[in-house]
Structures are given as structure tokens and as C-alpha cells.
Coordinates of C-alpha atoms and ligand atoms in Angstrom, one line a residue:
M1 CA 0.9 -24.8 25.9
S2 CA 4.7 -25.1 26.4
H3 CA 7.1 -24.0 23.7
D4 CA 8.2 -27.6 23.2
N5 CA 4.7 -28.7 22.5
N6 CA 4.1 -25.8 20.2
A7 CA 7.1 -26.8 18.1
E8 CA 6.0 -30.4 18.2
T9 CA 2.7 -29.5 16.4
A10 CA 4.9 -28.7 13.4
I11 CA 5.4 -32.4 12.8
R12 CA 1.7 -33.5 13.3
D13 CA 0.5 -35.5 10.4
A14 CA -1.7 -34.3 7.7
S15 CA -2.3 -36.2 4.6
F16 CA -2.1 -33.6 1.8
G17 CA -2.9 -36.2 -0.8
A18 CA 0.0 -38.5 0.4
E19 CA -2.1 -41.6 -0.4
E20 CA -2.6 -40.2 -3.9
F21 CA 1.0 -39.8 -4.7
F22 CA 2.7 -42.5 -2.6
Q23 CA 2.0 -46.0 -1.9
E24 CA 2.7 -47.2 1.6
R25 CA 5.9 -49.2 1.5
D26 CA 7.9 -49.8 4.5
G27 CA 7.4 -46.5 6.3
S28 CA 10.4 -45.0 4.6
I29 CA 10.2 -42.0 2.3
N30 CA 13.1 -40.6 0.3
I31 CA 12.8 -37.4 -1.9
G32 CA 15.4 -38.7 -4.3
R33 CA 13.4 -41.9 -4.9
E34 CA 10.0 -40.1 -5.2
A35 CA 11.4 -37.6 -7.7
V36 CA 13.1 -40.1 -10.0
D37 CA 12.9 -43.8 -9.4
R38 CA 9.1 -43.9 -9.1
H39 CA 8.7 -42.6 -12.7
V40 CA 11.4 -45.0 -14.0
E41 CA 9.6 -47.9 -12.3
D42 CA 6.3 -46.7 -13.9
G43 CA 7.9 -46.9 -17.4
H44 CA 8.8 -43.2 -17.9
S45 CA 12.5 -43.7 -18.1
E46 CA 12.6 -42.1 -21.6
Q47 CA 10.7 -39.0 -20.7
V48 CA 12.8 -35.8 -20.6
A49 CA 13.0 -34.7 -17.0
L50 CA 15.4 -31.8 -17.4
L51 CA 16.0 -29.6 -20.4
W52 CA 19.2 -27.7 -19.9
L53 CA 20.0 -24.5 -21.7
G54 CA 23.6 -23.5 -21.4
K55 CA 24.8 -19.9 -21.4
D56 CA 26.5 -20.4 -24.7
G57 CA 23.5 -21.8 -26.5
A58 CA 24.1 -25.5 -25.6
R59 CA 20.9 -27.6 -25.1
R60 CA 21.0 -30.9 -23.3
E61 CA 18.2 -33.2 -22.4
L62 CA 18.3 -35.5 -19.4
T63 CA 15.7 -38.2 -19.1
Y64 CA 14.3 -39.6 -15.9
G65 CA 16.5 -42.6 -16.7
D66 CA 19.5 -40.4 -17.0
L67 CA 18.7 -38.7 -13.7
K68 CA 18.5 -42.1 -12.0
D69 CA 21.8 -43.1 -13.4
L70 CA 23.6 -39.9 -12.5
S71 CA 22.1 -39.6 -9.1
S72 CA 22.9 -43.2 -8.3
R73 CA 26.5 -42.7 -9.4
F74 CA 26.7 -39.6 -7.3
G75 CA 25.4 -41.5 -4.3
S76 CA 28.1 -44.1 -5.0
V77 CA 30.8 -41.5 -5.1
L78 CA 29.7 -40.2 -1.7
H79 CA 29.6 -43.7 -0.3
D80 CA 32.9 -44.7 -1.8
N81 CA 34.5 -41.7 -0.1
G82 CA 33.4 -42.9 3.3
L83 CA 30.4 -40.5 3.8
K84 CA 27.4 -41.7 5.7
Q85 CA 23.7 -41.2 6.0
G86 CA 23.0 -37.8 7.6
D87 CA 26.2 -36.2 6.4
S88 CA 26.0 -32.8 5.0
V89 CA 26.6 -31.9 1.3
F90 CA 26.9 -28.3 0.1
V91 CA 26.8 -27.3 -3.5
L92 CA 28.2 -24.0 -4.8
M93 CA 27.9 -23.7 -8.6
G94 CA 25.8 -22.3 -11.3
R95 CA 22.7 -24.0 -12.8
V96 CA 24.5 -26.8 -14.5
P97 CA 23.2 -30.4 -14.9
E98 CA 25.7 -31.7 -12.3
L99 CA 24.0 -29.5 -9.6
Y100 CA 20.7 -31.5 -10.2
A101 CA 22.5 -34.8 -10.1
C102 CA 24.2 -33.8 -6.8
A103 CA 20.9 -32.7 -5.3
L104 CA 19.1 -35.9 -6.2
G105 CA 22.1 -38.1 -5.4
T106 CA 22.6 -36.5 -2.0
L107 CA 18.9 -37.1 -1.1
R108 CA 19.1 -40.6 -2.5
A109 CA 22.1 -41.3 -0.3
G110 CA 20.2 -40.1 2.8
M111 CA 22.5 -37.1 3.2
V112 CA 21.5 -33.5 3.7
F113 CA 21.5 -31.2 0.7
T114 CA 22.4 -27.5 1.0
P115 CA 22.6 -25.3 -2.1
L116 CA 24.4 -22.0 -2.0
F117 CA 24.3 -19.2 -4.5
S118 CA 27.4 -19.5 -6.6
A119 CA 27.9 -15.7 -6.5
F120 CA 28.3 -15.5 -2.8
G121 CA 31.6 -14.1 -1.6
P122 CA 34.1 -16.1 0.5
E123 CA 32.7 -15.0 3.9
P124 CA 29.0 -15.8 3.3
I125 CA 30.1 -19.3 2.0
R126 CA 32.3 -19.9 4.9
T127 CA 29.8 -19.0 7.6
R128 CA 27.1 -21.0 6.1
M129 CA 29.4 -24.0 5.8
E130 CA 30.3 -23.6 9.4
I131 CA 26.7 -23.3 10.6
G132 CA 25.8 -26.3 8.5
D133 CA 28.8 -28.5 9.5
A134 CA 29.5 -29.2 5.9
N135 CA 31.1 -32.6 5.2
V136 CA 31.2 -32.3 1.4
L137 CA 31.5 -29.3 -1.0
V138 CA 30.7 -29.6 -4.7
T139 CA 32.0 -26.7 -6.7
T140 CA 34.1 -25.6 -9.6
A141 CA 37.9 -25.2 -9.7
S142 CA 37.6 -21.5 -10.2
I143 CA 35.2 -20.9 -7.4
Y144 CA 37.2 -23.1 -5.1
K145 CA 40.5 -21.2 -5.8
R146 CA 38.9 -17.8 -5.5
K147 CA 36.6 -18.3 -2.6
V148 CA 37.3 -21.4 -0.6
A149 CA 41.0 -22.6 -0.7
A150 CA 42.2 -19.9 1.7
W151 CA 40.1 -21.1 4.6
R152 CA 39.2 -24.7 3.7
D153 CA 41.5 -26.1 6.5
Q154 CA 39.5 -24.1 9.1
I155 CA 36.4 -26.1 8.5
P156 CA 37.2 -29.3 10.4
S157 CA 34.0 -31.1 9.3
L158 CA 34.9 -30.8 5.6
K159 CA 36.1 -34.2 4.3
L160 CA 35.6 -34.0 0.6
V161 CA 35.7 -31.4 -2.1
L162 CA 34.4 -32.5 -5.5
I163 CA 35.3 -30.4 -8.5
V164 CA 32.8 -30.0 -11.4
G165 CA 34.1 -29.3 -15.0
D166 CA 37.2 -29.8 -17.0
G167 CA 40.6 -28.5 -16.3
D168 CA 43.0 -28.6 -13.4
V169 CA 41.8 -30.1 -10.1
P170 CA 43.1 -28.1 -7.2
E171 CA 45.2 -29.9 -4.6
G172 CA 43.3 -31.9 -2.0
C173 CA 40.1 -32.0 -4.3
V174 CA 38.6 -34.8 -6.4
A175 CA 37.4 -34.4 -10.0
L176 CA 33.7 -35.2 -10.1
G177 CA 33.4 -36.2 -13.8
P178 CA 35.9 -39.2 -13.7
A179 CA 34.5 -40.2 -10.3
L180 CA 31.0 -40.4 -11.7
D181 CA 32.3 -42.3 -14.7
T182 CA 33.8 -45.1 -12.6
A183 CA 31.2 -45.1 -9.8
S184 CA 28.5 -47.8 -9.7
P185 CA 25.2 -46.9 -11.2
D186 CA 23.6 -49.4 -8.8
F187 CA 22.8 -47.5 -5.7
D188 CA 19.4 -48.0 -4.1
P189 CA 17.8 -45.0 -2.4
V190 CA 18.5 -45.1 1.3
K191 CA 15.3 -45.9 3.3
T192 CA 15.1 -42.6 5.1
K193 CA 12.4 -42.1 7.6
P194 CA 9.9 -39.3 7.1
E195 CA 11.5 -37.1 9.8
D196 CA 15.1 -37.6 8.6
P197 CA 16.7 -34.3 7.6
A198 CA 16.9 -33.8 3.9
L199 CA 17.5 -30.2 3.1
I200 CA 18.9 -27.0 4.7
H201 CA 18.0 -23.7 3.2
F202 CA 19.3 -20.4 4.3
T203 CA 16.7 -17.6 4.3
S204 CA 17.3 -14.6 2.0
G205 CA 18.6 -12.2 4.7
T206 CA 16.1 -9.5 3.8
T207 CA 15.4 -8.6 7.4
G208 CA 18.8 -9.6 9.0
K209 CA 21.3 -12.4 9.4
P210 CA 20.1 -15.5 7.4
K211 CA 18.7 -18.4 9.3
G212 CA 19.3 -22.1 8.3
A213 CA 16.0 -23.8 8.1
V214 CA 16.0 -27.6 8.3
H215 CA 13.6 -29.7 6.2
V216 CA 12.8 -33.4 6.2
H217 CA 12.2 -36.1 3.6
N218 CA 8.5 -36.1 4.4
A219 CA 8.4 -32.5 2.8
V220 CA 8.1 -34.2 -0.6
I221 CA 4.4 -34.9 0.1
Y222 CA 3.7 -31.2 0.3
H223 CA 6.0 -30.4 -2.6
A224 CA 4.0 -32.8 -4.8
Y225 CA 0.7 -31.6 -3.5
S226 CA 1.4 -27.9 -3.8
G227 CA 3.1 -28.3 -7.2
K228 CA 0.0 -29.9 -8.5
H229 CA -2.6 -27.8 -6.9
A230 CA -0.9 -24.3 -6.7
L231 CA 1.1 -24.5 -10.0
D232 CA -1.0 -26.9 -12.0
L233 CA 2.0 -29.2 -12.7
Q234 CA 0.8 -32.2 -14.6
P235 CA 2.7 -35.2 -15.9
G236 CA 4.5 -34.1 -19.1
S237 CA 3.9 -30.4 -18.5
I238 CA 6.7 -28.1 -19.8
Y239 CA 7.6 -26.1 -16.8
W240 CA 10.1 -23.3 -16.1
C241 CA 11.0 -22.1 -12.7
T242 CA 13.4 -19.2 -13.0
A243 CA 14.6 -19.3 -9.4
D244 CA 18.2 -20.4 -8.6
P245 CA 18.4 -23.5 -6.3
G246 CA 20.4 -21.3 -4.0
W247 CA 17.2 -20.1 -2.5
V248 CA 14.3 -22.3 -1.5
T249 CA 12.0 -21.7 -4.5
G250 CA 14.7 -23.0 -6.8
T251 CA 14.8 -26.3 -4.9
S252 CA 11.3 -26.9 -3.7
Y253 CA 9.8 -25.8 -7.1
G254 CA 12.9 -25.9 -9.3
I255 CA 13.8 -29.5 -8.5
I256 CA 11.5 -31.5 -6.2
A257 CA 7.9 -30.5 -7.0
P258 CA 8.4 -30.6 -10.8
L259 CA 10.2 -34.0 -10.8
V260 CA 7.8 -35.6 -8.3
N261 CA 4.9 -34.5 -10.6
R262 CA 6.8 -35.9 -13.6
V263 CA 7.1 -32.7 -15.7
T264 CA 9.7 -31.7 -18.1
M265 CA 11.5 -28.8 -16.4
I266 CA 13.6 -26.2 -18.1
V267 CA 16.9 -25.2 -16.4
D268 CA 18.5 -22.0 -17.8
E269 CA 22.1 -21.5 -16.9
A270 CA 22.0 -17.8 -17.8
E271 CA 20.7 -14.9 -15.9
F272 CA 17.7 -12.8 -16.8
D273 CA 17.8 -11.5 -20.4
L274 CA 14.6 -10.3 -22.0
D275 CA 14.9 -11.8 -25.5
R276 CA 16.4 -15.0 -24.2
W277 CA 13.5 -15.5 -21.8
Y278 CA 10.8 -14.6 -24.3
G279 CA 12.6 -16.8 -26.9
T280 CA 12.7 -19.7 -24.5
I281 CA 9.0 -19.6 -23.8
Q282 CA 8.2 -19.6 -27.5
R283 CA 10.8 -22.1 -28.6
E284 CA 10.3 -24.6 -25.8
K285 CA 6.6 -24.1 -25.6
V286 CA 6.6 -23.4 -21.9
E287 CA 3.2 -24.2 -20.3
V288 CA 3.7 -23.3 -16.7
W289 CA 6.1 -20.5 -15.6
Y290 CA 7.0 -19.6 -12.1
S291 CA 9.0 -16.4 -11.6
A292 CA 9.3 -13.4 -9.3
P293 CA 8.2 -9.7 -9.1
T294 CA 11.7 -8.4 -9.7
A295 CA 11.9 -10.1 -13.1
I296 CA 8.3 -9.2 -14.0
R297 CA 9.1 -5.6 -13.3
M298 CA 12.1 -5.8 -15.6
M299 CA 9.9 -7.1 -18.3
M300 CA 7.4 -4.3 -17.7
R301 CA 10.3 -1.8 -17.8
A302 CA 11.1 -3.0 -21.3
G303 CA 7.6 -2.4 -22.4
A304 CA 4.8 -4.4 -24.1
E305 CA 6.5 -3.8 -27.6
A306 CA 9.3 -6.1 -26.6
T307 CA 6.8 -9.0 -26.4
E308 CA 5.3 -8.4 -29.8
P309 CA 7.6 -10.6 -31.9
Y310 CA 6.9 -13.6 -29.7
D311 CA 4.2 -16.3 -29.6
F312 CA 3.2 -17.1 -26.0
S313 CA 0.2 -19.3 -26.8
S314 CA 1.8 -22.3 -25.1
L315 CA 1.5 -20.6 -21.7
R316 CA -1.2 -22.1 -19.5
F317 CA -0.3 -20.9 -16.0
L318 CA 1.9 -18.1 -14.6
A319 CA 2.9 -17.7 -11.0
S320 CA 5.0 -15.4 -9.0
V321 CA 6.6 -15.5 -5.5
G322 CA 9.2 -13.9 -3.3
E323 CA 7.9 -10.3 -2.9
P324 CA 4.5 -8.7 -3.1
L325 CA 3.3 -8.6 -6.7
N326 CA 2.1 -5.2 -7.6
P327 CA -1.4 -5.1 -9.0
E328 CA 0.0 -3.2 -12.0
A329 CA 2.1 -6.3 -12.8
V330 CA -1.0 -8.6 -12.9
V331 CA -2.9 -6.3 -15.2
W332 CA 0.1 -6.0 -17.4
S333 CA 0.7 -9.7 -17.7
E334 CA -2.9 -10.3 -18.7
K335 CA -2.4 -7.9 -21.5
V336 CA 0.9 -9.2 -22.9
F337 CA 0.8 -12.9 -22.0
G338 CA -3.0 -13.4 -22.1
Q339 CA -2.7 -14.7 -18.5
P340 CA -2.4 -13.0 -15.1
F341 CA 0.6 -13.8 -12.9
H342 CA -0.8 -15.8 -10.0
D343 CA 0.8 -14.5 -6.8
N344 CA 1.6 -16.9 -4.1
W345 CA 3.1 -16.5 -0.6
W346 CA 5.4 -18.7 1.4
Q347 CA 8.8 -18.7 3.2
T348 CA 12.0 -20.7 3.4
E349 CA 10.5 -21.8 6.8
T350 CA 7.3 -23.1 5.3
G351 CA 9.1 -25.1 2.6
G352 CA 6.2 -24.9 0.3
I353 CA 3.4 -22.6 -1.0
M354 CA 1.0 -21.6 1.8
I355 CA -1.3 -18.9 0.2
A356 CA -2.0 -18.9 -3.5
N357 CA -4.0 -17.8 -6.4
R358 CA -4.7 -21.3 -7.5
P359 CA -5.7 -22.4 -11.0
G360 CA -9.3 -21.6 -11.6
M361 CA -9.5 -19.0 -8.8
T362 CA -10.6 -15.4 -9.6
V363 CA -7.4 -13.3 -9.3
K364 CA -7.8 -10.1 -7.4
P365 CA -4.7 -8.1 -8.5
G366 CA -2.6 -7.2 -5.4
S367 CA -3.8 -10.2 -3.4
M368 CA -1.7 -13.2 -2.6
G369 CA -4.8 -15.4 -2.9
K370 CA -6.2 -17.9 -0.3
P371 CA -4.7 -20.5 1.9
M372 CA -4.1 -23.8 0.2
P373 CA -6.7 -26.4 1.1
G374 CA -5.5 -28.0 4.3
I375 CA -3.6 -24.9 5.4
N376 CA -5.0 -23.0 8.2
A377 CA -3.9 -19.3 8.1
G378 CA -5.0 -16.5 10.4
I379 CA -4.4 -12.9 11.1
V380 CA -3.3 -12.5 14.7
E381 CA -2.3 -9.9 17.3
R382 CA -0.2 -10.5 20.3
E383 CA -1.9 -9.8 23.6
D384 CA -0.3 -10.5 27.0
G385 CA 1.7 -13.6 25.8
T386 CA -1.3 -15.1 24.0
L387 CA -2.6 -14.5 20.5
K388 CA -5.9 -13.0 19.4
E389 CA -7.3 -13.8 16.0
L390 CA -8.4 -10.6 14.2
P391 CA -11.6 -10.3 12.1
D392 CA -11.6 -9.6 8.4
N393 CA -10.1 -6.4 7.1
E394 CA -7.9 -5.8 10.0
I395 CA -4.1 -5.7 9.7
G396 CA -2.2 -8.1 11.9
E397 CA 0.6 -10.7 11.7
L398 CA 0.1 -13.6 9.3
A399 CA 0.2 -16.8 11.2
L400 CA -0.2 -20.5 10.3
R401 CA -1.4 -23.6 12.2
P402 CA 1.6 -25.9 11.9
G403 CA 1.1 -29.5 10.6
W404 CA 2.0 -29.6 6.9
P405 CA 4.9 -31.9 5.9
S406 CA 7.3 -29.3 4.5
M407 CA 7.4 -27.1 7.6
M408 CA 10.9 -26.5 8.9
R409 CA 11.9 -28.6 11.9
A410 CA 14.6 -26.3 13.2
Y411 CA 16.7 -23.2 12.7
L412 CA 20.2 -24.6 12.7
H413 CA 21.9 -23.9 16.0
E414 CA 19.3 -21.4 16.9
D415 CA 16.8 -23.2 19.0
A416 CA 15.6 -20.3 21.0
R417 CA 14.9 -18.3 17.8
Y418 CA 13.0 -21.3 16.4
Q419 CA 10.9 -21.8 19.6
K420 CA 10.0 -18.1 19.5
C421 CA 8.2 -18.6 16.2
F422 CA 5.5 -20.7 17.9
V423 CA 3.0 -19.1 20.2
D424 CA -0.4 -20.5 21.2
G425 CA -0.3 -23.2 18.6
W426 CA 0.4 -20.8 15.8
Y427 CA 3.6 -20.3 13.7
L428 CA 4.2 -16.6 13.4
S429 CA 5.5 -15.5 10.0
G430 CA 6.9 -12.0 10.7
D431 CA 4.8 -10.6 7.9
L432 CA 1.8 -8.4 8.2
A433 CA -1.3 -9.0 6.2
M434 CA -5.1 -8.6 6.0
R435 CA -7.9 -11.0 5.0
D436 CA -10.9 -9.7 3.1
A437 CA -14.5 -10.8 3.5
D438 CA -14.0 -13.3 0.5
G439 CA -11.1 -15.0 2.3
Y440 CA -8.3 -13.4 0.1
F441 CA -5.1 -12.4 1.9
W442 CA -3.4 -9.1 1.2
F443 CA 0.2 -8.5 2.0
V444 CA 1.0 -5.3 3.9
G445 CA 4.7 -5.5 4.7
R446 CA 7.2 -7.1 6.9
A447 CA 6.5 -6.5 10.5
D448 CA 9.8 -4.6 10.7
D449 CA 8.9 -2.4 7.7
L450 CA 5.6 -1.0 8.9
I451 CA 5.5 2.8 9.0
K452 CA 3.8 4.7 11.7
T453 CA 2.9 8.3 10.7
S454 CA 0.5 10.7 12.4
G455 CA -1.5 7.9 13.9
H456 CA -1.7 5.9 10.6
L457 CA -0.1 2.5 10.0
I458 CA 1.3 2.3 6.5
G459 CA 2.6 -0.8 4.7
P460 CA 5.3 0.0 2.2
F461 CA 3.8 -2.3 -0.4
E462 CA 0.7 -0.1 -0.8
V463 CA 2.8 3.0 -1.4
E464 CA 5.3 1.2 -3.8
S465 CA 2.4 -0.2 -5.9
A466 CA 0.9 3.3 -6.3
L467 CA 4.3 4.7 -7.3
I468 CA 5.0 2.1 -10.0
E469 CA 1.6 2.9 -11.6
H470 CA 3.2 6.2 -12.7
E471 CA 4.6 5.9 -16.2
A472 CA 8.1 7.0 -15.2
V473 CA 8.5 4.6 -12.3
A474 CA 10.1 1.2 -12.7
E475 CA 10.6 0.2 -9.1
A476 CA 10.1 1.7 -5.7
G477 CA 11.3 1.0 -2.1
V478 CA 9.5 2.8 0.7
I479 CA 10.6 3.3 4.3
G480 CA 9.7 5.4 7.3
I481 CA 12.1 7.9 8.7
P482 CA 11.9 9.4 12.1
D483 CA 10.1 12.8 12.4
E484 CA 9.5 14.9 15.4
T485 CA 5.9 15.8 14.7
A486 CA 4.6 12.9 12.7
G487 CA 6.5 10.1 14.4
E488 CA 7.7 8.9 11.0
I489 CA 7.4 10.2 7.5
V490 CA 7.2 8.2 4.3
K491 CA 10.2 8.3 2.1
A492 CA 10.4 6.6 -1.3
Y493 CA 13.4 5.5 -3.4
V494 CA 12.5 5.1 -7.0
T495 CA 14.2 3.8 -10.2
L496 CA 13.0 5.1 -13.5
N497 CA 11.9 3.6 -16.8
P498 CA 14.1 4.1 -19.9
D499 CA 13.5 7.6 -21.4
Y500 CA 12.9 9.3 -18.1
N501 CA 15.5 11.4 -16.4
A502 CA 15.5 12.4 -12.7
S503 CA 14.5 16.1 -12.2
D504 CA 12.8 18.2 -9.6
E505 CA 9.8 18.4 -11.9
L506 CA 9.5 14.7 -12.3
E507 CA 9.8 14.3 -8.5
R508 CA 6.9 16.7 -8.0
A509 CA 4.9 14.9 -10.7
V510 CA 5.4 11.5 -9.1
R511 CA 4.7 12.8 -5.7
G512 CA 1.5 14.5 -7.0
H513 CA 0.5 11.2 -8.6
A514 CA 1.0 9.4 -5.3
R515 CA -1.0 12.0 -3.3
K516 CA -3.9 11.6 -5.7
K517 CA -3.8 7.8 -5.4
L518 CA -3.1 7.5 -1.7
G519 CA -4.1 10.8 -0.1
P520 CA -1.7 13.2 1.6
A521 CA -1.3 11.1 4.9
V522 CA 0.0 8.0 3.1
A523 CA 1.8 9.5 0.1
P524 CA 5.6 9.8 0.3
R525 CA 6.7 13.2 1.6
E526 CA 10.0 12.8 -0.1
I527 CA 11.0 10.8 -3.3
V528 CA 14.6 10.3 -4.4
F529 CA 15.7 8.7 -7.7
R530 CA 18.2 6.0 -7.8
K531 CA 19.8 4.0 -10.6
T532 CA 19.2 0.7 -8.7
L533 CA 17.7 -0.3 -5.3
P534 CA 19.6 -2.6 -2.9
K535 CA 18.3 -6.1 -3.4
T536 CA 19.0 -9.6 -2.2
R537 CA 20.4 -12.1 -4.6
S538 CA 16.9 -13.6 -4.8
G539 CA 15.6 -10.2 -6.0
K540 CA 14.0 -8.7 -2.9
I541 CA 14.2 -5.0 -2.1
M542 CA 16.2 -4.6 1.1
R543 CA 14.3 -1.8 2.8
R544 CA 16.3 -2.2 6.0
L545 CA 19.4 -1.2 4.1
L546 CA 17.7 1.8 2.6
K547 CA 16.8 2.8 6.1
A548 CA 20.2 2.1 7.7
R549 CA 21.9 4.2 5.0
E550 CA 19.3 7.0 5.4
L551 CA 19.9 7.1 9.1
G552 CA 23.7 6.4 9.1
L553 CA 23.2 3.2 11.0
P554 CA 25.2 0.0 10.7
E555 CA 24.2 -2.0 7.6
G556 CA 24.1 -5.3 9.5
D557 CA 24.4 -8.6 7.6
I558 CA 24.7 -7.8 3.9
S559 CA 25.9 -11.2 2.8
T560 CA 23.0 -11.7 0.4
L561 CA 23.1 -8.2 -1.1
E562 CA 23.2 -8.2 -4.9
T563 CA 23.3 -4.7 -6.3
D564 CA 25.0 -2.0 -4.4
E565 CA 25.0 1.0 -6.6
T566 CA 23.4 4.1 -5.3
Ligands
ATP601 P1 15.0 -13.3 6.0 O1 14.1 -14.1 6.7 O2 16.4 -13.8 6.2 O3 14.9 -11.8 6.4 P2 13.4 -13.5 3.7 O4 12.2 -13.5 4.7 O5 13.3 -12.6 2.6 O6 14.7 -13.3 4.5 P3 12.6 -15.9 2.3 O7 12.2 -17.0 3.2 O8 13.4 -16.2 1.1 O9 13.6 -15.0 3.2 O10 11.4 -15.0 1.9 C1 10.1 -15.2 2.5 C2 9.5 -13.8 2.6 O11 9.4 -13.2 1.3 C3 8.1 -13.8 3.2 O12 8.2 -13.8 4.6 C4 7.6 -12.4 2.7 O13 8.0 -11.3 3.5 C5 8.2 -12.4 1.3 N1 7.3 -12.9 0.3 C6 7.3 -14.1 -0.3 N2 6.3 -14.2 -1.2 C7 5.6 -13.1 -1.1 C8 4.4 -12.6 -1.7 N3 3.8 -13.4 -2.6 N4 3.9 -11.5 -1.3 C9 4.6 -10.7 -0.4 N5 5.7 -11.1 0.2 C10 6.2 -12.3 -0.1
MG602 MG1 12.1 -14.4 6.5

């Protein structure tokens, strides 16, 4: 099969409950309409769609009717400024209500929405805006002045900069607030076609330079389907996705899936804070909670005692994504929340959840669960330009048969790289995994992170999970370093729980614990203690950076690096 045909299979149809969620209209489908107008038409205009919690304690409710009004006005602002269907709108701001109005208004107007982390530095912002041919930027005056003004003129595609918030509007920019006030609230959703581009998401940059994945309006079918069947989103559910829209989870499951499923979603402007989070769950009676291992490990670090003052009885379903979820974390959450975190696996490229511990499934701690109904996943090995599917219990690359609606349609300006992902009718994820005899998938590591030592293949996740079972260990990042005799040896970087101090004695104790759990061939030969581990802004441990630093190699693209303290 030629590469072209392989990529084409990505847009083959599959129903995924489309008929359940959407009535056939005129062949058009628009995410902005499905997320908002449909519910208003069905009489739910007064239902709270978005419950916003400001950093300073403010609390603001926006109904589906409000979202329709605001997103329509935003569409009008774009239109009045001469922008056209297909143009590209970037947002660069914290989690404020305007961000959500912009997202929905952009989609409504048939333009392409690209969210960026507000904490990015000038260079990562600029390169992404260049790659994405940005026509509009929506940001704050402060971010604009500090990070954008100096090079704005060098982005020829950029026609309009909209400024959110009060205060001075920098030269050459337009204040969004007054523009929304005077814009028309009558702006019908553009009749986009299923394959019209809707979203660009940049990958997290964990393994290298971030790629821009393009998604289309038809993706909403899969967002709706997976929101319902992987996260148990039901009309009226109180739902909290803690991810920032700057990475794909915060848009697919922090904007689109919840709204299409007509939930009331919580948006917290603030960053992680233990008491704030626990207090939010209790006060707002959160039912469905979607978070990430890095946050869960921070909760574990604070101990079960910290949860005691709170009532978590509203919680119905807990899910996690972004990194492997250590079995210890699942067991812990059952103890303190009365519910396991349900791990699920997907990527920026897949646009939606592919493998999941779905509601009602038995959770095997440490497993990502099973492929979603309708998703065909396999474990494969490359062999002379073709792929061989591996039997159960063998480690290979996790691959998917393309065909679901939220699959990426391109890597922006990187066609060769895109084509390379498709071989023999499979999409290759770049992750290594294993399927057990019950059909559960187990994450092993990124293909790049696999450690080869004395004839063994070791995935860092297994070693990290064993390490964090030690009472002193909060987080661990494991890499292989070259060794003359063994090929590679396993080295671990570890952060400690409060009340533990780094010492040779503790190092020996942790190493001894790992040897007992994993055996001498797999346990780390060396453990070093660190205050923090290098992570992406979406909270993933950057093992490639641990390795580059260990070996004195170039650090590569570090535009998404969050903590950098060693
Ligand atoms: P880049 O592609 O730029 O290196 P990235 O792969 O981290 O960055 P994302 O698309 O945000 O960018 O993340 C998807 C990856 O995150 C997956 O390929 C996988 O490696 C990891 N991941 C996501 N969910 C899980 C999970 N439940 N278990 C294990 N790994 C996960
Ligand atoms: Mg990736």
C-alpha cells in the first residue's frame, strides 16, 4: 500500500455513535454549533455550561445561552475585521472565560483555533505562530508587551491582535471587551464540512521538537463519543478537567467533549494547590474528575491526612492521562477518594482517548485499559518494511488502525514526517506497550526511552513505579546510560517526600528496595536525588533531558520545559 493511501485511511468513516449525537442536516458539521447551539435549541439555554473560579476567589457562571451570545459576538468581531473562513486564530492567555468564548467563536466562524500555553517564552510563541501562519492573536496587554511586541512585525500573516482585560491597549492592537460589546450577537455558525480544519495542537515536546497536529470539525463526533463512554460525561454532570487548553487534553476534554455532552464544567484559573483542589471538589460537588499523574503524585506526596477534612462523596468517576499512572497511585486513590483513577492513553495526534479503563471495567492498577469500542489497537514490530503483529505478552510498538474522526490529518508543514507514521495500514504511535491475555494494554515506555542492559529490555515506567513504592520517594525518572560491559545501565533520578533527606544511607535503602522488587538485572545501578525533575509544561518527565545532561549532549528543543532546577 502506498504512503498516500495509508494516510487516506485516516479519514475513512466510522460512525462512533454519530447518529446518536447528531442529526443529519446538510452535510455540514461545526464544533462550535454542536458544543453550544444544539443545547440552546433543545431548551437548555439556562443551564450553567462553565463555572469559572478565578485566582482571587471570584466565581462566575456562564450558561449555554451566554456561551452562544459570547461566541457569536466573537465570530462577529473576527468577521468585522475582515477575517475569513479557514483563517488561523491563536490564543495566548490564562484560563479566563474569554479563552473559552474565543475557542467556540473561532470554531463557529469556521476558523482554525490554536491555543498556546500562556507561560511560553517569546521564542516558542513566535515559532509556533510562524508554523501555524497565525492571522489573529488573542492575548493580554502584559503578555503582548513582554513576549510578542518585539517581533510582531516579522509575522507577515498576522492581521489582528486582540487584547483581553482592562487597562492600556498597546499600539496596533484592538481591545476585545469593547469590541465584543458592540459586535452583533447574531452570527450563525459557518457550515463547515466534516474535513475542514478546526484545530491545531502542538505536541508536548517530550521527545523532541513539538509537531503541529491538524484536526478537523468531524473530530467532534469522537469527542462526544469518548467523553460519554470513557469519562462517563452525562447531561448535567459536574465535571472538572484540570488540564490547560494549551495542550490537547484541555481542549478535547476541557472544552469540546464536556460541552457537546452538555455537562457543567469547572474551569479553575489557578495552578495546582492542594487545599484549593480538594476544596473545589467538595464545594462544587464534582462528579467526574480528569487529571494527570503529575498532579496525583503531588497529592500523594502531601499524604492521605491532607484529604481527611474533605468530603469527596460527590465523586463518581476519576480519570488520568498524559503519562503512565503508577499502580501505587491507583491504589492510593481508592483509599482516599473511594474511587480508583482510571488511566487512559492517547496522544495529540489521536485527538481523543484511544485506550481506557472505562466506567464499569475492572481496573488493573498499572494498565492503561482496553481499546475503546470501535478502536482497533495492536502491538507490532517492524520487519523488512512491513509490520508484524505480536502475540499477547510481547513488547512492541503500540499501533492503531486509522479511521476514527478525531485522528490528525497532518503535521503542519511536515508531510514526510506525517507519512512516516503510517505503515501497512497502521498508525505507529512511537510508544512501546504490551497486551495481556485479557486484552488490557500495559505501557512500557517511549520507543526512545527503552533501556537495553545485558540482553534485557527495560521500560523506564516499570522501574519508576517500583521506586515510588518506597516511602521516601515522590517521583522518579529512569534512563539508560552507556556502559562498556552491559551496553547500558539503569540510572534513576528521584525526588523525595517531605521529611526525607538525601543521604548515602537512603540511596542504599531505595536501591535495596528496587532490587527486591525488580531483581538485580532491572533495578537501577545508581540513584541520584534531585529537588525536581525536568518536566514539560503539561507535566511529563523529560527523560531525554535527564539523559542529555547526564551525557553532556545538546539539550535539543526545550521550549516546553517547565521546571529546570537540578
Ligand atoms: P512529543 O510528541 O512532542 O514528544 P508528547 O508525545 O509527550 O510530546 P503528547 O501528544 O501530549 O505529546 O503526549 C502523548 C504521549 O504521552 C503518548 O504518546 C505517551 O507517550 C504519553 N501518554 C499519554 N497518556 C499516557 C498513559 N495513560 N500512559 C502512558 N503514557 C501516556
Ligand atoms: Mg508524541
